[in-house]
Coordinates of C-alpha atoms in Angstrom, one line a residue:
M99 CA 129.7 42.5 130.2
N100 CA 129.8 46.2 129.2
K101 CA 126.3 45.9 127.7
L102 CA 125.0 44.3 130.9
Y103 CA 126.7 47.1 132.9
N104 CA 125.1 49.8 130.7
F105 CA 121.7 48.2 131.0
K106 CA 122.0 48.1 134.8
S107 CA 123.1 51.8 134.8
I108 CA 120.1 52.9 132.7
F109 CA 117.7 50.8 134.8
A110 CA 119.1 52.3 138.0
L111 CA 118.8 55.8 136.6
I112 CA 115.1 55.2 135.6
L113 CA 114.4 53.8 139.1
M114 CA 115.9 56.9 140.7
M115 CA 113.8 59.2 138.5
L116 CA 110.7 57.3 139.3
A117 CA 111.5 57.6 143.0
G118 CA 111.8 61.4 142.4
N119 CA 108.3 61.3 141.1
A120 CA 107.1 59.4 144.2
F121 CA 108.3 62.3 146.4
A122 CA 105.9 64.6 144.5
Q123 CA 102.5 63.0 145.2
K124 CA 99.2 64.6 145.8
D125 CA 97.3 63.7 149.0
S126 CA 95.2 61.3 146.9
G127 CA 98.4 59.3 146.2
I128 CA 98.3 60.1 142.5
F129 CA 101.6 61.3 141.1
D130 CA 101.6 65.1 140.8
R131 CA 103.4 65.2 137.4
D132 CA 102.3 68.6 136.2
M133 CA 105.0 71.1 135.4
Q134 CA 105.2 74.8 134.7
Y135 CA 104.8 76.1 131.1
M136 CA 104.6 72.6 129.5
R137 CA 103.0 71.1 126.4
Y138 CA 101.8 67.6 127.6
N139 CA 102.2 64.6 125.4
D140 CA 98.8 63.2 126.2
Q141 CA 95.3 64.4 125.0
R142 CA 95.9 67.7 126.8
G143 CA 98.5 68.5 124.2
V144 CA 96.0 68.4 121.3
N145 CA 95.8 71.8 119.5
V146 CA 98.5 73.2 121.7
F147 CA 101.3 75.0 119.8
E148 CA 103.9 77.0 121.8
T149 CA 103.6 76.8 125.5
T150 CA 101.7 79.8 126.9
K151 CA 102.7 82.3 129.6
S152 CA 99.9 81.2 131.9
D153 CA 101.5 80.1 135.2
T154 CA 99.0 77.4 136.2
V155 CA 101.4 75.2 138.2
G156 CA 103.0 76.5 141.4
F157 CA 106.7 75.8 142.1
D158 CA 107.4 73.7 145.3
G159 CA 110.9 72.5 144.6
M160 CA 112.7 70.4 142.1
K161 CA 110.6 67.8 140.4
V162 CA 111.4 65.1 137.8
R163 CA 108.9 63.7 135.4
V164 CA 109.5 60.4 133.5
G165 CA 107.2 59.7 130.6
A166 CA 107.0 57.6 127.5
D167 CA 105.3 57.2 124.1
F168 CA 104.4 53.9 122.5
A169 CA 102.8 53.3 119.1
L170 CA 102.0 50.3 116.9
Q171 CA 100.4 50.2 113.4
M172 CA 98.7 47.5 111.3
Q173 CA 99.4 48.4 107.7
G174 CA 97.2 47.3 104.8
L175 CA 98.6 49.3 101.9
S176 CA 99.2 48.3 98.3
H177 CA 101.2 50.1 95.6
T178 CA 101.6 50.1 91.8
N179 CA 103.8 51.9 89.2
T180 CA 104.5 51.8 85.5
L181 CA 107.6 49.7 85.8
G182 CA 105.9 47.0 87.8
N183 CA 109.1 46.5 89.9
L184 CA 107.7 47.2 93.3
Q185 CA 108.1 44.6 96.1
D186 CA 105.0 42.7 97.3
M187 CA 103.5 44.0 100.5
H188 CA 101.1 42.2 102.8
T189 CA 98.8 43.3 105.6
N190 CA 100.8 43.1 108.8
F191 CA 102.2 45.0 111.7
N192 CA 104.9 47.6 111.6
L193 CA 107.8 47.9 114.0
P194 CA 106.5 49.0 117.5
T195 CA 108.1 52.3 118.3
A196 CA 108.9 53.9 121.7
N197 CA 110.1 57.2 123.1
L198 CA 111.5 58.0 126.6
R199 CA 110.7 61.4 127.9
I200 CA 112.5 63.1 130.9
D201 CA 111.5 66.5 132.1
A202 CA 112.9 68.2 135.2
Q203 CA 111.6 71.4 136.9
L204 CA 115.0 72.8 138.0
A205 CA 113.8 76.1 139.5
D206 CA 110.8 78.3 139.4
G207 CA 110.1 78.8 135.7
V208 CA 113.1 76.8 134.6
R209 CA 112.6 73.4 133.0
V210 CA 114.8 70.9 131.1
N211 CA 113.6 68.3 128.6
L212 CA 115.2 65.2 127.1
L213 CA 113.7 63.0 124.4
T214 CA 115.2 59.6 123.5
Y215 CA 114.0 57.3 120.7
L216 CA 114.1 53.8 122.2
S217 CA 112.9 52.2 119.0
S218 CA 112.2 53.7 115.6
R219 CA 111.9 52.6 112.0
H220 CA 115.3 54.0 111.0
H221 CA 117.1 53.0 114.2
N222 CA 116.2 49.9 116.2
D223 CA 118.6 51.0 119.0
A224 CA 118.2 53.8 121.5
W225 CA 119.5 57.2 120.6
V226 CA 118.9 60.8 121.8
M227 CA 116.5 62.8 119.6
G228 CA 117.2 66.1 121.4
G229 CA 116.5 68.3 124.4
Y230 CA 116.3 71.9 125.6
L231 CA 116.3 74.2 128.6
Q232 CA 113.3 76.5 128.8
I233 CA 113.2 79.7 130.9
D234 CA 109.9 81.5 131.7
N235 CA 110.9 83.7 134.6
L236 CA 114.1 84.9 136.4
N237 CA 113.0 84.3 140.0
F238 CA 116.0 81.9 140.5
L239 CA 118.3 84.9 140.1
N240 CA 116.7 86.8 143.0
L241 CA 116.9 90.1 141.1
N242 CA 114.0 91.7 143.0
S243 CA 113.4 93.7 139.8
Q244 CA 109.9 94.7 138.6
L245 CA 111.4 95.3 135.2
A246 CA 112.6 91.7 134.9
D247 CA 109.3 90.4 136.2
D248 CA 107.4 92.5 133.7
L249 CA 109.7 91.4 130.8
M250 CA 109.4 87.7 131.7
D251 CA 105.6 87.9 131.9
I252 CA 105.7 87.9 128.1
V253 CA 109.1 86.4 127.2
T254 CA 110.2 82.7 127.0
I255 CA 113.8 81.5 126.2
K256 CA 114.6 78.1 124.8
V257 CA 118.2 76.7 124.2
G258 CA 119.3 73.3 123.1
Q259 CA 119.9 70.7 120.4
M260 CA 116.2 70.8 119.7
E261 CA 113.3 70.7 117.2
V262 CA 113.3 74.1 115.6
N263 CA 110.0 76.0 115.6
Y264 CA 109.6 76.6 111.9
G265 CA 105.9 76.7 111.0
D266 CA 102.9 75.2 112.9
Q267 CA 102.7 71.9 111.1
H268 CA 105.4 70.3 113.3
F269 CA 103.2 70.7 116.4
R270 CA 100.6 68.4 114.7
R271 CA 103.0 65.8 113.3
T272 CA 103.7 62.3 114.6
D273 CA 107.2 62.2 116.2
N274 CA 108.3 58.5 116.1
A275 CA 106.1 56.9 118.9
Y276 CA 104.3 60.2 119.8
S277 CA 101.1 60.5 117.8
M278 CA 98.5 62.0 120.2
G279 CA 98.6 65.4 118.5
N280 CA 98.1 64.0 115.0
A281 CA 94.5 63.0 114.1
F282 CA 95.9 61.2 111.0
I283 CA 98.4 58.4 110.5
G284 CA 100.9 60.2 108.3
N285 CA 102.7 63.5 108.4
T286 CA 102.7 65.9 105.4
I287 CA 104.4 65.0 102.1
M288 CA 107.0 67.7 102.7
D289 CA 107.7 67.1 106.4
A290 CA 109.5 70.1 107.7
F291 CA 111.3 68.9 110.8
A292 CA 114.9 69.3 112.1
T293 CA 116.8 69.2 115.3
E294 CA 119.6 71.7 115.4
M295 CA 121.7 73.5 118.0
A296 CA 119.5 76.5 118.5
M297 CA 118.3 79.4 120.7
E298 CA 114.7 80.8 120.4
V299 CA 113.3 83.9 122.1
Y300 CA 109.5 84.2 122.3
A301 CA 107.2 87.1 123.2
Q302 CA 103.5 86.6 123.8
K303 CA 100.9 89.1 124.8
N304 CA 97.1 89.5 124.3
G305 CA 97.1 86.7 121.7
F306 CA 100.0 88.1 119.6
I307 CA 103.1 85.8 119.2
G308 CA 106.6 86.6 118.0
M309 CA 109.6 84.3 117.9
F310 CA 113.2 84.8 116.7
G311 CA 115.5 81.9 116.5
M312 CA 119.1 81.1 115.4
S313 CA 120.7 77.7 114.9
N314 CA 124.0 76.5 113.6
G315 CA 122.2 74.7 110.7
A316 CA 123.8 71.4 111.7
L317 CA 122.1 68.1 112.6
N318 CA 125.4 66.5 113.7
Q319 CA 127.7 68.8 115.5
S320 CA 131.4 69.3 114.6
V321 CA 134.0 72.0 115.3
T322 CA 135.2 71.6 111.7
S323 CA 131.8 72.7 110.3
T324 CA 132.0 75.2 107.5
G325 CA 128.3 76.0 107.3
N326 CA 126.5 79.3 108.1
W327 CA 124.1 79.9 110.9
S328 CA 120.4 79.7 110.2
V329 CA 118.0 82.4 111.2
Y330 CA 114.3 81.9 111.4
G331 CA 111.2 83.4 113.0
K332 CA 107.5 83.4 113.5
L333 CA 104.8 86.1 113.8
G334 CA 101.1 85.3 114.6
F335 CA 97.9 85.7 116.5
D336 CA 96.3 83.0 118.6
K337 CA 93.3 83.7 120.8
Q338 CA 90.1 82.2 122.2
L339 CA 87.7 84.9 121.0
N340 CA 84.8 83.5 123.0
D341 CA 83.7 80.2 124.6
D342 CA 83.0 78.7 121.1
L343 CA 85.6 80.2 118.8
R344 CA 89.4 80.1 118.7
V345 CA 91.4 81.6 115.8
R346 CA 95.2 81.2 115.1
L347 CA 97.1 82.7 112.1
T348 CA 100.9 82.5 111.8
G349 CA 103.7 83.1 109.3
S350 CA 107.1 81.5 109.6
Y351 CA 110.4 82.0 107.8
Y352 CA 113.7 80.0 107.7
H353 CA 116.9 81.0 106.0
N354 CA 120.4 79.6 105.5
S355 CA 122.8 80.6 102.7
N356 CA 125.3 77.8 103.3
L357 CA 124.0 74.8 105.2
D358 CA 126.4 72.4 106.9
N359 CA 124.7 69.0 107.2
S360 CA 121.1 69.8 108.0
N361 CA 118.0 69.7 105.8
I362 CA 114.6 70.5 107.3
Y363 CA 112.9 68.2 104.8
A364 CA 115.1 65.2 105.7
G365 CA 115.7 65.9 109.4
D366 CA 113.3 63.3 110.7
R367 CA 115.6 60.3 111.4
A368 CA 112.7 58.2 112.9
G369 CA 111.0 57.5 109.5
S370 CA 107.6 57.8 107.9
R371 CA 104.5 55.8 108.8
F372 CA 104.2 54.3 105.4
Y373 CA 106.6 51.3 105.4
N374 CA 108.1 50.1 102.1
V375 CA 105.7 52.0 99.8
M376 CA 107.0 52.7 96.3
V377 CA 110.3 50.9 97.0
P378 CA 111.5 48.0 94.6
T379 CA 113.7 46.3 97.2
G380 CA 114.7 46.8 100.8
D381 CA 113.3 49.9 102.5
D382 CA 113.6 53.7 102.4
F383 CA 112.7 55.0 105.8
R384 CA 111.4 58.3 104.2
S385 CA 109.1 56.4 101.8
G386 CA 105.9 58.4 101.0
R387 CA 107.6 61.8 101.4
V388 CA 109.3 64.4 99.3
N389 CA 112.8 65.6 100.0
P390 CA 113.6 68.6 97.7
N391 CA 117.3 68.1 98.6
F392 CA 118.0 71.7 99.6
T393 CA 121.3 70.8 101.2
N394 CA 123.3 73.9 100.2
N395 CA 120.9 76.8 100.8
I396 CA 117.3 77.4 101.6
D397 CA 114.7 80.1 102.0
A398 CA 111.4 78.7 103.2
V399 CA 108.1 80.4 104.2
M400 CA 105.1 78.6 105.8
L401 CA 101.7 80.1 106.4
N402 CA 99.3 78.4 108.8
S403 CA 95.7 78.9 109.9
F404 CA 93.8 77.2 112.7
V405 CA 90.1 77.8 113.4
K406 CA 88.1 75.9 116.0
F407 CA 84.3 76.4 116.5
H408 CA 82.8 74.1 119.0
G409 CA 84.0 70.7 118.0
L410 CA 84.8 71.6 114.3
E411 CA 88.3 72.6 113.5
F412 CA 90.3 73.5 110.3
F413 CA 94.0 73.6 110.0
G414 CA 95.7 74.8 106.8
T415 CA 99.2 75.0 105.5
Y416 CA 100.8 76.8 102.6
E417 CA 104.6 76.5 102.1
N418 CA 107.0 77.9 99.6
S419 CA 110.6 76.7 99.7
Q420 CA 113.6 77.6 97.5
G421 CA 117.1 76.4 97.4
M422 CA 119.6 74.0 95.8
S423 CA 121.8 71.0 96.7
K424 CA 125.5 71.0 97.3
G425 CA 126.0 69.4 93.8
E426 CA 124.0 72.1 92.1
S427 CA 125.9 74.9 93.9
G428 CA 129.0 73.9 92.0
V429 CA 127.4 74.4 88.6
E430 CA 127.9 77.7 86.8
N431 CA 124.9 80.0 86.8
A432 CA 122.9 77.5 88.8
E433 CA 119.5 78.9 90.1
N434 CA 117.4 78.0 93.0
R435 CA 114.6 75.4 92.5
T436 CA 111.2 75.9 94.1
W437 CA 108.9 73.5 95.9
E438 CA 105.5 74.3 97.2
Q439 CA 103.0 72.5 99.5
L440 CA 99.3 72.9 100.3
A441 CA 97.5 71.0 103.0
G442 CA 94.1 71.3 104.7
E443 CA 92.6 69.3 107.6
L444 CA 89.0 69.3 108.6
I445 CA 88.3 67.5 111.9
Y446 CA 85.2 67.2 114.0
R447 CA 85.7 66.2 117.7
F448 CA 82.8 65.1 119.8
G449 CA 81.9 63.4 123.0
S450 CA 81.8 64.8 126.6
K451 CA 85.6 65.2 126.5
E452 CA 86.0 65.4 122.7
Q453 CA 87.3 61.9 122.9
F454 CA 86.0 60.9 119.4
N455 CA 87.1 62.5 116.1
V456 CA 86.6 62.1 112.4
G457 CA 88.6 64.0 109.9
A458 CA 89.8 64.4 106.3
R459 CA 93.1 65.8 105.0
Y460 CA 94.1 66.8 101.5
N461 CA 97.8 67.4 100.9
T462 CA 99.7 68.2 97.7
A463 CA 103.3 69.1 97.0
W464 CA 104.8 70.2 93.7
G465 CA 108.1 71.5 92.5
A466 CA 111.3 71.0 90.4
N467 CA 113.6 68.0 90.9
A468 CA 117.3 68.6 90.4
A469 CA 118.9 67.6 87.1
E470 CA 120.6 64.1 87.2
M471 CA 123.1 62.0 85.4
G472 CA 124.6 58.6 85.7
E473 CA 125.7 55.4 84.0
Y474 CA 123.9 52.2 83.1
A475 CA 125.6 48.9 83.9
D476 CA 127.1 48.8 80.4
G477 CA 128.8 52.2 81.0
T478 CA 126.3 54.2 78.8
V479 CA 125.8 57.6 80.3
W480 CA 122.2 58.9 80.9
S481 CA 121.1 62.4 81.9
I482 CA 117.9 64.3 82.6
G483 CA 117.3 68.0 83.3
Q484 CA 115.1 69.5 86.0
Q485 CA 111.6 68.0 86.1
D486 CA 108.4 69.5 87.4
V487 CA 106.6 66.8 89.5
R488 CA 103.8 66.6 92.0
Q489 CA 102.6 64.2 94.7
N490 CA 99.0 64.2 96.1
R491 CA 97.6 62.5 99.2
Y492 CA 94.1 62.1 100.5
E493 CA 93.5 60.7 104.0
L494 CA 90.2 59.9 105.9
S495 CA 90.6 59.2 109.6
A496 CA 88.6 58.3 112.7
G497 CA 89.9 58.2 116.2
W498 CA 89.1 57.5 119.8
F499 CA 90.9 58.6 123.0
M500 CA 90.0 55.7 125.3
T501 CA 91.6 57.7 128.1
R502 CA 93.7 60.9 127.8
N503 CA 96.7 58.6 127.6
V504 CA 95.5 55.9 125.2
S505 CA 94.3 56.4 121.7
L506 CA 93.1 54.3 118.7
K507 CA 92.7 55.5 115.2
G508 CA 92.2 54.2 111.7
S509 CA 92.8 55.8 108.3
Y510 CA 92.2 55.3 104.6
I511 CA 95.1 56.7 102.6
K512 CA 95.7 57.3 98.9
Q513 CA 98.7 58.9 97.3
T514 CA 99.4 59.5 93.6
Y515 CA 102.5 60.7 91.7
E516 CA 102.4 63.0 88.6
G517 CA 105.1 64.1 86.1
Y518 CA 107.6 61.3 86.6
D519 CA 107.2 59.6 83.2
N520 CA 110.3 61.3 81.7
Y521 CA 112.4 59.3 84.2
L522 CA 111.4 56.0 82.6
E523 CA 114.2 56.4 79.9
T524 CA 116.9 56.9 82.6
G525 CA 118.5 55.0 85.4
S526 CA 117.1 57.5 88.0
T527 CA 115.4 56.0 91.0
N528 CA 112.6 58.6 90.3
A529 CA 111.5 56.2 87.6
N530 CA 109.9 54.1 90.3
F531 CA 107.3 56.9 90.8
A532 CA 106.2 57.0 87.2
G533 CA 102.5 56.0 87.2
G534 CA 102.9 55.6 90.9
E535 CA 100.1 55.1 93.5
F536 CA 99.6 53.6 96.9
D537 CA 96.5 53.2 98.9
G538 CA 94.8 51.2 101.6
F539 CA 94.0 51.3 105.3
M540 CA 96.1 51.6 108.5
L541 CA 95.2 51.2 112.2
E542 CA 97.3 52.7 115.0
A543 CA 97.2 52.2 118.7
A544 CA 99.2 54.7 120.9
I545 CA 100.0 55.3 124.6
S546 CA 101.6 58.5 125.9
F547 CA 102.1 59.5 129.5

């Protein structure tokens, strides 16, 4: 009975929000769903990073926008390793995923966002991913101050339990059912993504971008937390130099000397696109990724470049991250480990609305795994020191925006593992990656509105 009541409540809430949309229609009868200072989740959001300070949408009262993302993949991957212990995989469909998006224009220059995962690889039940309040002007305060107006012409403020703006790669990643901004199927091997209680202040003028952020370094909130606050920031330049050429260069930094329960390389709770790869039994929702396990402290730097000339675009990433786990921090004279990542995407978009694209991405991540020890079933103890390992991925992709809200893409993926042979003489799960490789094709259909 309670479940039925909850379902009716949610259904009624959605109906009310849809009714709110109906009150904001254009004369043509089409929903006027555009909002101020917004990155849209359809094709218009491709190659959009931070929201700009261009006020292209007028304010005519409170407005509610209800949207969603849906994605479905057919997976045809195969995998092998030295142990020969990997489970059989067959060409079939992955779990359909879905997001619910709610945005509300509360006042002139004030917008609130809420994103809920309705279905994901890691959770098949609905749960809130995060949300934020974004302020782009102070007109709602009726200050009648030219100083305040001039300041907010360049400043944006975001507050919430939200995706932290570390690096540019997260703007091009797939977020559960949202994949419109990603020309490929997978995200990067080191997938920097986290939702934390945070506040970010932006300044943008004449193409220059600056951002300073602080978060409590926690994924799950608790008043008994003993972790320190994270500080992070970004500096960069992004400008359309002429009708044909756009250039963007940014550098980002993230620091925390004593994390609570967050980890920017394990913050995605939705799961990777590569189901069951390199897993002997069951499933690991982060399969196909690297987690350096910097759960105690972290200092990370990401450098990004983006160049678009006509329909040809390049996006590059270099990342250097240092830290250690909680277990390592208790070892005398323990030193930080280092992981690095390099990724390059070359994409060509064509068609009257750039609705077609072909692309290639190379991604490699390398670094030191933590020392491990454990026991075999007979009680014999095994141990292994830090190991330098590497993972490499190649992906070729082709895509089509059937409309700005509907996309179809296909990819060939190959990922290899190097440096894991020493784990074969241990009971570590890293032994599964020795001689490891997976490859094959994937198709994905997505809808976002």
